[in-house]
mmCIF file of C-alpha atoms in Angstrom:
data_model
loop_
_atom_site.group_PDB
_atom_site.id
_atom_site.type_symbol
_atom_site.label_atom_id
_atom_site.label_comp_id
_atom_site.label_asym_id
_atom_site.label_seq_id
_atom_site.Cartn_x
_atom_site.Cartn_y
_atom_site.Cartn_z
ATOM 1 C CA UNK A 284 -3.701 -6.927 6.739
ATOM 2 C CA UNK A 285 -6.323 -5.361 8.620
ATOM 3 C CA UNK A 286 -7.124 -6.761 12.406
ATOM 4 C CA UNK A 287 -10.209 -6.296 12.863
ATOM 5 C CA UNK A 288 -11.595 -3.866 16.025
ATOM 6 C CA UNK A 289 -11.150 -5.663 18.989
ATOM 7 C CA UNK A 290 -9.297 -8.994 17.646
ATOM 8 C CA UNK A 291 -6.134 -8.362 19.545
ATOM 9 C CA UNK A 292 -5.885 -8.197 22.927
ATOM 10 C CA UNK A 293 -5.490 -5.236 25.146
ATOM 11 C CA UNK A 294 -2.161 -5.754 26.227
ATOM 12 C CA UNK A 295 -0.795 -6.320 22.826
ATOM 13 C CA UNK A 296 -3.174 -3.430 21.207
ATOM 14 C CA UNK A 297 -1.412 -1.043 23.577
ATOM 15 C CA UNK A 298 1.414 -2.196 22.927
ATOM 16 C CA UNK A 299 1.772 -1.619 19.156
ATOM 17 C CA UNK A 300 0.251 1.384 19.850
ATOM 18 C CA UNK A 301 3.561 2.585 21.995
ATOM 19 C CA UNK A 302 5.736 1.411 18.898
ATOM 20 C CA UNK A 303 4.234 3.457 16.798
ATOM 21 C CA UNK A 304 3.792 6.352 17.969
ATOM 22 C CA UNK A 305 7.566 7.323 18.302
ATOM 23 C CA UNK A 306 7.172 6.750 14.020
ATOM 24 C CA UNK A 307 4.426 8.908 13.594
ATOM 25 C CA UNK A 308 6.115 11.685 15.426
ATOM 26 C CA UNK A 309 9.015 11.005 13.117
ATOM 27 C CA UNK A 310 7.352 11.127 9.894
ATOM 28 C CA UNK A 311 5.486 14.446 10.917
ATOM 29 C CA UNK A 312 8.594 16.014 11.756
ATOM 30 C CA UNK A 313 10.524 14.671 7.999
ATOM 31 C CA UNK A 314 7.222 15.390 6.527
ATOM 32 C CA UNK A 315 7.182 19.222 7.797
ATOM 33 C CA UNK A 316 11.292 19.316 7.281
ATOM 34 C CA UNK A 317 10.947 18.668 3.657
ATOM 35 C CA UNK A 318 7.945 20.452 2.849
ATOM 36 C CA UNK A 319 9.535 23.723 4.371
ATOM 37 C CA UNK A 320 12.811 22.976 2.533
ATOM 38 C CA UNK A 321 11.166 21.877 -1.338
ATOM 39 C CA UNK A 322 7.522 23.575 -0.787
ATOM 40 C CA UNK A 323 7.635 22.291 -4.512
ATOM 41 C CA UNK A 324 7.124 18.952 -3.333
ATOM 42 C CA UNK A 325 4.428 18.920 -2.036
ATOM 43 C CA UNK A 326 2.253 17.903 -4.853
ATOM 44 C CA UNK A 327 4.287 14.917 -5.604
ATOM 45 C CA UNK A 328 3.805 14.210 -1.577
ATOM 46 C CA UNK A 329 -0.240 14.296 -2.596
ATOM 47 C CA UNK A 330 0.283 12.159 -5.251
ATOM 48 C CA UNK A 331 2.422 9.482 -2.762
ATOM 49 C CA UNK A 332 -0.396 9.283 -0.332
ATOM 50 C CA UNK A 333 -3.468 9.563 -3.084
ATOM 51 C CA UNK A 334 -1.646 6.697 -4.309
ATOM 52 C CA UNK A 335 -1.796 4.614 -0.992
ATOM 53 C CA UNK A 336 -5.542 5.546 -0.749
ATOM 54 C CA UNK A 337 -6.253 4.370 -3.919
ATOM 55 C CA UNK A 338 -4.792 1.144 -3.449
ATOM 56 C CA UNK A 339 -5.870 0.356 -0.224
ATOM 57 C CA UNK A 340 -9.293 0.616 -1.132
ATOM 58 C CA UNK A 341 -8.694 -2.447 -3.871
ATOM 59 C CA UNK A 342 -9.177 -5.454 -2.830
ATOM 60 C CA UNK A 343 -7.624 -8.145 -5.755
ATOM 61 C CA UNK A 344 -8.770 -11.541 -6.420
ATOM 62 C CA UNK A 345 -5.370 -13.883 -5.828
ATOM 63 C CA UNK A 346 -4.624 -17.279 -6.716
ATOM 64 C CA UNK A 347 -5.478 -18.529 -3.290
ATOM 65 C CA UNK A 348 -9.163 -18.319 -3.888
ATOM 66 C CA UNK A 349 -9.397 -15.020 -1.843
ATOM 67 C CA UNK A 350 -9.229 -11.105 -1.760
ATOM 68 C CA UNK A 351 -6.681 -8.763 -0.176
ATOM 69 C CA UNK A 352 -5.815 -5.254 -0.889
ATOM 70 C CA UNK A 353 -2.331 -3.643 -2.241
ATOM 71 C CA UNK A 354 -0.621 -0.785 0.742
ATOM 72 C CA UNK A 355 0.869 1.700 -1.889
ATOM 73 C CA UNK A 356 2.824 3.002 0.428
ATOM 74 C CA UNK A 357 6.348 1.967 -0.974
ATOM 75 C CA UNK A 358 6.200 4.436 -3.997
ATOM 76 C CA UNK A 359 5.945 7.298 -1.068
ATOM 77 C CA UNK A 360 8.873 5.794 1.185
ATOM 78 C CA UNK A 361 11.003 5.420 -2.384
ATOM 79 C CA UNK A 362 10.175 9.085 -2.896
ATOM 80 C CA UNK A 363 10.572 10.796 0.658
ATOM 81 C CA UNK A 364 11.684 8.238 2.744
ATOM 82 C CA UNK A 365 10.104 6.077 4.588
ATOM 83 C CA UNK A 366 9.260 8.224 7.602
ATOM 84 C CA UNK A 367 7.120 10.172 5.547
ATOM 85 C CA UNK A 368 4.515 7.375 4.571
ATOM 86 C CA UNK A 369 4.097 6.500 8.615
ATOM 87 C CA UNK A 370 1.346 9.353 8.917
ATOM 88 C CA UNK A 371 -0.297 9.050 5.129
ATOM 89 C CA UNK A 372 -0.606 5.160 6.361
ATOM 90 C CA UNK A 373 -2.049 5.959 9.963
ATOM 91 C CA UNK A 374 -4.410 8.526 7.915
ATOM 92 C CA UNK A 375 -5.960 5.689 5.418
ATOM 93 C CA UNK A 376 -5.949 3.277 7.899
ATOM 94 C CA UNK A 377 -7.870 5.494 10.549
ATOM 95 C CA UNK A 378 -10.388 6.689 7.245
ATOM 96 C CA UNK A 379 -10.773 2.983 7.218
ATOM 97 C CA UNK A 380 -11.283 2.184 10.678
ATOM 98 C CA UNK A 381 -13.730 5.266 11.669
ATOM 99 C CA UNK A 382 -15.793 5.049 8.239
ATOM 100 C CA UNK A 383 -15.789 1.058 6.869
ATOM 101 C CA UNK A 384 -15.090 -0.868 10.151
ATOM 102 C CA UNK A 385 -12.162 -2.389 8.762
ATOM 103 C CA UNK A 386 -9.861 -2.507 10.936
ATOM 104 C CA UNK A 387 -10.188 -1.284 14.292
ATOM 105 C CA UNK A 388 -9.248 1.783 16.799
ATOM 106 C CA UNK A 389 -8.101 -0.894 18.993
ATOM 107 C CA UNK A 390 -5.777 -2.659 16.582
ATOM 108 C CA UNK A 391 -4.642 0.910 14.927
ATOM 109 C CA UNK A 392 -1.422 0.408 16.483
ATOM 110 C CA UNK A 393 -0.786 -2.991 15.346
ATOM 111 C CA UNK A 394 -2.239 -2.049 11.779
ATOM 112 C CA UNK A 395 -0.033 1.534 11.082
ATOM 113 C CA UNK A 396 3.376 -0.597 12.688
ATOM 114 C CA UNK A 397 2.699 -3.337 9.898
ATOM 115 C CA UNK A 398 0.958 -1.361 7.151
ATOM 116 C CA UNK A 399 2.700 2.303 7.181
ATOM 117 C CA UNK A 400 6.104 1.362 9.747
ATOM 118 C CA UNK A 401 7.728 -2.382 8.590
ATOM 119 C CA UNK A 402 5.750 -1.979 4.830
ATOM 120 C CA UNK A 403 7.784 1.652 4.512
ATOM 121 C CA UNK A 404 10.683 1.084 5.930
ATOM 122 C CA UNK A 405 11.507 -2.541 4.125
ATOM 123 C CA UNK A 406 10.791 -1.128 0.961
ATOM 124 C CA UNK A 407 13.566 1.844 1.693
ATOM 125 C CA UNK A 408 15.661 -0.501 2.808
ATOM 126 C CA UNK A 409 15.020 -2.572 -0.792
ATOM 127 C CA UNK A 410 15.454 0.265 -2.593
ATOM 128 C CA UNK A 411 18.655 1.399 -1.326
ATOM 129 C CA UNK A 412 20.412 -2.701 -1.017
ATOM 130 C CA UNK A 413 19.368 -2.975 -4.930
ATOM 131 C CA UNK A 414 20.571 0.180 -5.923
ATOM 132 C CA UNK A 415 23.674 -0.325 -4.065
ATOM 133 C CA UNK A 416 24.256 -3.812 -5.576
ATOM 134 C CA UNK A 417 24.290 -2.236 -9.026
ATOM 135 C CA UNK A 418 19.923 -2.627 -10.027
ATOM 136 C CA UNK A 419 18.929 0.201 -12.046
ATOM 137 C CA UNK A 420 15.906 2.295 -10.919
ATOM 138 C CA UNK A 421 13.031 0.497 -12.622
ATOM 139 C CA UNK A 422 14.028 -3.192 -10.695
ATOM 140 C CA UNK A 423 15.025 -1.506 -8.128
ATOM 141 C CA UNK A 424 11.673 0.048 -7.745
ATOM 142 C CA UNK A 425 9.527 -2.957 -8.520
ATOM 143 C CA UNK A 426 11.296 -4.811 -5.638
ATOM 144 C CA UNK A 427 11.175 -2.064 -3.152
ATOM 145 C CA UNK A 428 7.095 -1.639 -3.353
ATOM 146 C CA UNK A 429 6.509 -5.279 -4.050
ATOM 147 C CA UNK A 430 8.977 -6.891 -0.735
ATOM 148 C CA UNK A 431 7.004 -3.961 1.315
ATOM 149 C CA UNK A 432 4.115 -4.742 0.326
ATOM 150 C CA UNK A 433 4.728 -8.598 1.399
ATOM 151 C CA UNK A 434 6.654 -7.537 4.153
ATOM 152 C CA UNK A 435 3.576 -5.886 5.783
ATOM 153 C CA UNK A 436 1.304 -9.078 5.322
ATOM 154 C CA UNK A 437 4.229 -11.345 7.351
ATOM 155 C CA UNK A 438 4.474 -8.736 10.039
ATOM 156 C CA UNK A 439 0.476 -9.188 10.495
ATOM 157 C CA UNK A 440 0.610 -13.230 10.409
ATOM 158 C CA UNK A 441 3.827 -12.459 13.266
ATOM 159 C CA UNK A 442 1.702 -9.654 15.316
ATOM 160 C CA UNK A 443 -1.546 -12.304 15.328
ATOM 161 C CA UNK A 444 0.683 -15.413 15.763
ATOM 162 C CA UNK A 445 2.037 -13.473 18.885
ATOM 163 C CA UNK A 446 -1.675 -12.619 19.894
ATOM 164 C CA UNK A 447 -2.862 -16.445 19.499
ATOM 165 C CA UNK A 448 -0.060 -18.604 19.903
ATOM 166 C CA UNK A 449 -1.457 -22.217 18.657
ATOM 167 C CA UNK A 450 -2.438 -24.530 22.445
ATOM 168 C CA UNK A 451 -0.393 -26.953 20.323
ATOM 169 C CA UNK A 452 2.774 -25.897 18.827
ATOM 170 C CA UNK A 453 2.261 -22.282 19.937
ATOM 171 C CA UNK A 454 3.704 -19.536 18.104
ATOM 172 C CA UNK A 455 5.042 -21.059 15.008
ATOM 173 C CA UNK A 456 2.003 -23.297 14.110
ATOM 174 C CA UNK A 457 -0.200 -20.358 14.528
ATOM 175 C CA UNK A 458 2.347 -18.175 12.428
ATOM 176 C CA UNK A 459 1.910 -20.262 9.479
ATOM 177 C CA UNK A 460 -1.580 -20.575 9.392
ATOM 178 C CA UNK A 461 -1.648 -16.752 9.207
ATOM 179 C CA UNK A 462 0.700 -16.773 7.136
ATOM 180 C CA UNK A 463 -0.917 -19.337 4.464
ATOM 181 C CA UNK A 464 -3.991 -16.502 4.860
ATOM 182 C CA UNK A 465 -1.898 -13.481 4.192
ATOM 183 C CA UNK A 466 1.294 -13.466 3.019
ATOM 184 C CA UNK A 467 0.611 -16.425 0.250
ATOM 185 C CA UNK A 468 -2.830 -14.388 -1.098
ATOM 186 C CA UNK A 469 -0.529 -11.521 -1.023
ATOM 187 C CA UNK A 470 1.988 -12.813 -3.671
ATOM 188 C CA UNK A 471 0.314 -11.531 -6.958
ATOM 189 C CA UNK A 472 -0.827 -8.523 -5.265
ATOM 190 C CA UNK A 473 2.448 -7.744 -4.287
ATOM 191 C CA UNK A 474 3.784 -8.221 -7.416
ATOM 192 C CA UNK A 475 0.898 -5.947 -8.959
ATOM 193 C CA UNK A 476 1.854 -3.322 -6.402
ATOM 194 C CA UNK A 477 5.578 -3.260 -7.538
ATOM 195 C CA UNK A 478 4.880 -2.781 -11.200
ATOM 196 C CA UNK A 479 1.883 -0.183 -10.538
ATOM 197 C CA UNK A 480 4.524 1.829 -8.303
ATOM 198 C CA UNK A 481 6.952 1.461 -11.408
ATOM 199 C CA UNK A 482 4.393 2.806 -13.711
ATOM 200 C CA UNK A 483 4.020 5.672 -11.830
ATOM 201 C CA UNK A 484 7.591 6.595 -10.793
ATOM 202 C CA UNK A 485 8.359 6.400 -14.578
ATOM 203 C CA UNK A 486 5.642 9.114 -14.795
ATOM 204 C CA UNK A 487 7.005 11.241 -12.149
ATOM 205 C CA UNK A 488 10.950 10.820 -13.781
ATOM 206 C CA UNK A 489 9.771 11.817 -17.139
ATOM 207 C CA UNK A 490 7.120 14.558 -15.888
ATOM 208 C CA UNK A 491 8.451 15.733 -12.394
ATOM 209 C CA UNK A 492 12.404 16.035 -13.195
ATOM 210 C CA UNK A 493 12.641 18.878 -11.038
ATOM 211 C CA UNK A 494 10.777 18.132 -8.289
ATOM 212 C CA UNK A 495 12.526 14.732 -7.966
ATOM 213 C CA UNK A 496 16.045 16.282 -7.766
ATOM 214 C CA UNK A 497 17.795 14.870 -4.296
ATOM 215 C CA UNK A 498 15.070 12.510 -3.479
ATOM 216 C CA UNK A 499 15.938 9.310 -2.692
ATOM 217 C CA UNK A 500 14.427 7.461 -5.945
ATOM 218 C CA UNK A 501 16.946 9.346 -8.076
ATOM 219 C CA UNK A 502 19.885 10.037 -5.787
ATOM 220 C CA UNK A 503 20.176 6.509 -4.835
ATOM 221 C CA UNK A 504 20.370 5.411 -9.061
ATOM 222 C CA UNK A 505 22.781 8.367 -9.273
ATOM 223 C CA UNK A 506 25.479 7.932 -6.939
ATOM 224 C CA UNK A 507 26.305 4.576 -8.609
ATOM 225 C CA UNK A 508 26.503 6.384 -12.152
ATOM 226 C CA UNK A 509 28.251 9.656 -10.650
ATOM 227 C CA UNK A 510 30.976 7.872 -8.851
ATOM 228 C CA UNK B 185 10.142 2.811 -23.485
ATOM 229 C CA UNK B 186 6.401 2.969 -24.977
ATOM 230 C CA UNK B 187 6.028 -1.131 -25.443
ATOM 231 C CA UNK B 188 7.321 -1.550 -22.259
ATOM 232 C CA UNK B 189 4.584 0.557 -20.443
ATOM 233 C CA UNK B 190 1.982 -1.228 -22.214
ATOM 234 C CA UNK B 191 3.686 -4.855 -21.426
ATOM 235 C CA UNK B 192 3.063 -3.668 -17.630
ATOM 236 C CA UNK B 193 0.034 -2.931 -17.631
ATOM 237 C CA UNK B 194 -0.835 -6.085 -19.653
ATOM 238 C CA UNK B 195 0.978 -7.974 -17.048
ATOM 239 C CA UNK B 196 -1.415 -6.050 -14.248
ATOM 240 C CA UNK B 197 -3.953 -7.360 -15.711
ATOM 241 C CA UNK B 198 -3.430 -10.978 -16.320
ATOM 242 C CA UNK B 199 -1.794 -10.751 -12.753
ATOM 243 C CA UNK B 200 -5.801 -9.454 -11.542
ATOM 244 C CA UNK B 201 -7.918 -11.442 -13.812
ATOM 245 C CA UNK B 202 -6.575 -15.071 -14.022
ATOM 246 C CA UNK B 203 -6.825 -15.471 -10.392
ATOM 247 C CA UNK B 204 -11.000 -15.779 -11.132
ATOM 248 C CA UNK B 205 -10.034 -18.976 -13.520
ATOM 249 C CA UNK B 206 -6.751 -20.252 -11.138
ATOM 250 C CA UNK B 207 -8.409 -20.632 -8.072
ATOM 251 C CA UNK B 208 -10.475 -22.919 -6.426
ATOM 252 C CA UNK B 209 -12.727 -23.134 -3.854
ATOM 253 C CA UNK B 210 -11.845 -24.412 -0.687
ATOM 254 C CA UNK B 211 -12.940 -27.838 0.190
ATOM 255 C CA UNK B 212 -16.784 -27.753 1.758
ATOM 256 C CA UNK B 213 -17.315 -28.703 4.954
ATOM 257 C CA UNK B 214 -19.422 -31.492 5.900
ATOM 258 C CA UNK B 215 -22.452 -30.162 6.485
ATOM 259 C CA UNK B 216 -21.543 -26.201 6.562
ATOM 260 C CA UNK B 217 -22.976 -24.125 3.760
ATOM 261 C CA UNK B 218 -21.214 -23.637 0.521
ATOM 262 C CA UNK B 219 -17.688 -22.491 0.332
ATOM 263 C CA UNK B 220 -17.387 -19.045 -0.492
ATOM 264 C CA UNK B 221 -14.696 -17.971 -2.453
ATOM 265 C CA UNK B 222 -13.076 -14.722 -3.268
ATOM 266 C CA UNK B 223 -13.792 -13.694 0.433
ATOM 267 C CA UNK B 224 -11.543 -11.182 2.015
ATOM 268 C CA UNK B 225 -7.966 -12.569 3.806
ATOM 269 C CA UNK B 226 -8.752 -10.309 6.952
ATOM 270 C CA UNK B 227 -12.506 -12.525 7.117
ATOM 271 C CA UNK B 228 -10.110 -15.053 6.766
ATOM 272 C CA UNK B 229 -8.114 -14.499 9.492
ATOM 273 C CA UNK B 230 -11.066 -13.521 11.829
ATOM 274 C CA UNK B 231 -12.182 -17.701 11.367
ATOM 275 C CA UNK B 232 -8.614 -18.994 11.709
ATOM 276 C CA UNK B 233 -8.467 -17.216 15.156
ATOM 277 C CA UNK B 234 -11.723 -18.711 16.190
ATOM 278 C CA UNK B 235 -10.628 -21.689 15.366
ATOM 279 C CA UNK B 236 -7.123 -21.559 17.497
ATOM 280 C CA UNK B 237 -9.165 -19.795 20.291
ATOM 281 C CA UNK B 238 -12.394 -20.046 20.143
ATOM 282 C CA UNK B 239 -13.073 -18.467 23.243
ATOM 283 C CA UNK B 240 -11.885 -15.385 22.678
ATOM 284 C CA UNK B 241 -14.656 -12.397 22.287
ATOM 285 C CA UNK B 242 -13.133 -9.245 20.394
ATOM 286 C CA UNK B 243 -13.600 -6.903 23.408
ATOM 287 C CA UNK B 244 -14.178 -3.717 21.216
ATOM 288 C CA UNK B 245 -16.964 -2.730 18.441
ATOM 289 C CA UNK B 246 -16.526 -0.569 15.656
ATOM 290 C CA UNK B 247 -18.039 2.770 16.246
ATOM 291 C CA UNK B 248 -19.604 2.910 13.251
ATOM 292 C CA UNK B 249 -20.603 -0.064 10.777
ATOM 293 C CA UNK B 250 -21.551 0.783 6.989
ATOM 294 C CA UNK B 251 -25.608 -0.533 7.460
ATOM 295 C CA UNK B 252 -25.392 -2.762 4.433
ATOM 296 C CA UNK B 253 -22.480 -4.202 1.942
ATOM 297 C CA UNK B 254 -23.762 -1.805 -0.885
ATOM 298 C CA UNK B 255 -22.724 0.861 1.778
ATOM 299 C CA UNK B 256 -19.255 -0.500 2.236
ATOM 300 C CA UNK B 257 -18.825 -0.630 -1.223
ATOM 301 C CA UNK B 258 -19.705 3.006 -1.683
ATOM 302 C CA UNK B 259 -17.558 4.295 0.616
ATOM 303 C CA UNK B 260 -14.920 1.707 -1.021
ATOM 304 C CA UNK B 261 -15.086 3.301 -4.081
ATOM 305 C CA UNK B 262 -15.318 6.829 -2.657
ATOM 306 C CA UNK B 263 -11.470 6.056 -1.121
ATOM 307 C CA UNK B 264 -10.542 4.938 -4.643
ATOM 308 C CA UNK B 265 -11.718 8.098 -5.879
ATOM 309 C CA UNK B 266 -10.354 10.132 -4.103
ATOM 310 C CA UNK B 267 -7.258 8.430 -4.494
ATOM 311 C CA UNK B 268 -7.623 7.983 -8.615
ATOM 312 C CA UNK B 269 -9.155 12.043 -8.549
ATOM 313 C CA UNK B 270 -5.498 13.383 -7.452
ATOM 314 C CA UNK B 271 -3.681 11.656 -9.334
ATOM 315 C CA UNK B 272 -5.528 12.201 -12.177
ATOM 316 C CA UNK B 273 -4.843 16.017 -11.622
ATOM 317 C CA UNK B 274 -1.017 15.419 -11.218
ATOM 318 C CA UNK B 275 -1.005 13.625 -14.751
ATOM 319 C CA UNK B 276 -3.042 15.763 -16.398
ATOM 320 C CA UNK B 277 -1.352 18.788 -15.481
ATOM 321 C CA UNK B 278 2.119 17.138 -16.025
ATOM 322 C CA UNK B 279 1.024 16.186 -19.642
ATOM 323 C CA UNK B 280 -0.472 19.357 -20.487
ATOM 324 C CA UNK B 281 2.968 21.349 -18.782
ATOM 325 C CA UNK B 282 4.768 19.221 -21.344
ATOM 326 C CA UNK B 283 3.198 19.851 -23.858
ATOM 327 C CA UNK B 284 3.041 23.739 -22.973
ATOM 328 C CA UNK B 285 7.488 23.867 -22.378
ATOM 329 C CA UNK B 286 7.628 21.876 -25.879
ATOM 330 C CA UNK B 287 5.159 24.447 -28.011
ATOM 331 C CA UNK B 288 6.988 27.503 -26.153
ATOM 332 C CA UNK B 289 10.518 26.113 -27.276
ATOM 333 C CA UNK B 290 9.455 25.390 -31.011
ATOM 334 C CA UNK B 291 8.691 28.481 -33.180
ATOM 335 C CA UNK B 292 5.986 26.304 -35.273
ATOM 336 C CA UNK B 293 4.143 25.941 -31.778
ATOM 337 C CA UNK B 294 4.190 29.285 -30.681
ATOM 338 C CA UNK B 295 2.938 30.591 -34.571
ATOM 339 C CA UNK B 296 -0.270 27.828 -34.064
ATOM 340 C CA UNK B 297 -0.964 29.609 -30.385
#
């Protein structure tokens, strides 16, 4: 999901760049909220975004003949929210972008909106419709991460689609072929993301009881059972 | 609770590895070099939008390249340790707090300390 430096335009770098920043200013704020309120937290927050650098630095072979890389950042937006992953993704992405050249500074915008705004923020949104339709945590989980994950390889086919609109058929040819690049490689990966994030919010329920109390992963589970 | 971790992680596996046998590569191109397969999406991408504009000229360079692949790689697997290295930590710790609460709470545990 990574545009490369310099592959979008100025126009549209900038303006991804003004979406998110408002996010980033969010999640710092929730990030420095719930560290000050559960200081104990804050090693399961390391864990969240050593998890997202971890497997954003794998890049899987997929059924499509070609390689992309997982986010990891739905097991932190099931855990804190999904404000809270916006600056752990703009963190790996610029690691990526100053050290590796993949990515860009110019396309940083476009690349934390897809990778640590829509890929966040869809799998909350999972999380919470399949708890609330009666999934129990370990589905619920597995959906969350693995529709982010996807979700952030269709908002880079849009964001390029929008950048280089086909000269015939325009947008929605062009959407598709990025699409057929991304989001269709991104399938098994996706899936492999979901049950890795399972794996290791089992860990955290069986380990990290405590810790967990009132976060969303187990609150949202709960209020079915408690009510 | 067990099998079922281990039936994940088998699926993790199959879900990396048969990919290498599953795919194929793309269809050659009269008179271009071999296909490479197993090349990264974003690489990908980079040739479909020279194809649908193949005017345009990225207008920005990285400010720093890794000099060689090797390189990239390195640093690669420096993120993923990094990565792997804390969370390593939090499971070790986690496992050996465990194991600490249970000794403390049996009497046979605290005799063998």
């Amino acid at each position: 999901m990574h545009i490369m430096e310099g592959f979008l335009p100025p126009a549209h770098a900038l303006g991804w760049a003004a979406v998110s920043l408002p996010f980033l200013a969010w999640g710092l704020r929730s990030i420095g909220r719930d560290l000050q309120s559960h200081p104990e937290r804050r090693m399961l927050l390391g864990v969240a975004a050593a998890f997202a650098f971890l497997l954003s630095a794998l890049k899987l072979p997929s059924v499509t003949g070609s390689c992309s890389h997982p986010t990891g950042v739905g097991l932190g937006a099931a855990l804190f929210g999904p404000a809270a992953m916006v600056p752990v993704g703009f963190v790996v992405l610029m690691f990526q972008a100053l050290l590796m050249a993949h990515g860009g500074l110019t396309t940083l915008g476009a690349n934390v909106f897809s990778m640590a705004i829509v890929g966040p923020f869809v799998s909350y949104g999972v999380l919470r419709a399949a708890s609330a339709v009666g999934f129990s945590r370990s589905p619920a989980v597995f959906l969350a991460a693995c529709l982010g994950d996807l979700a952030t390889y269709v908002t880079t086919s849009i964001q390029l689609a929008l950048a280089f609109p086909a000269a015939v058929g325009g947008f929605g040819v062009s959407f598709f072929k990025f699409a057929g690049i991304f989001a269709l490689t991104q399938v098994p990966i996706a899936i492999s993301e979901g049950l890795l994030t399972l794996l290791v919010v089992n860990a955290m329920v069986r380990f990290n009881a405590h810790e967990l109390r009132a976060l969303p992963v187990m609150t949202l589970g709960a209020r079915k059972g408690g009510a | 609770m067990r099998a079922r971790t281990w039936l994940v992680c088998l699926a993790l596996v199959l879900l990396t590895v048969l990919p290498l046998w599953l795919a194929t590569a793309p269809p050659a191109t009269p008179g271009g070099e071999a296909p490479a397969i197993f090349t990264g999406a974003d690489n990908r991408a980079q040739q479909a939008i020279g194809a649908i504009a193949p005017g345009y000229k990225p207008w920005f360079t990285p400010v720093f390249e890794p000099a060689s692949d090797e390189i990239a790689s390195l640093l690669f697997a420096l993120q993923a340790a990094i990565g792997a290295g804390v969370i390593g930590y939090w499971l070790g710790m986690s496992v050996a707090r465990e194991r600490a609460r249970r000794e403390a709470a049996s009497p046979q545990g605290r005799r063998a300390d």
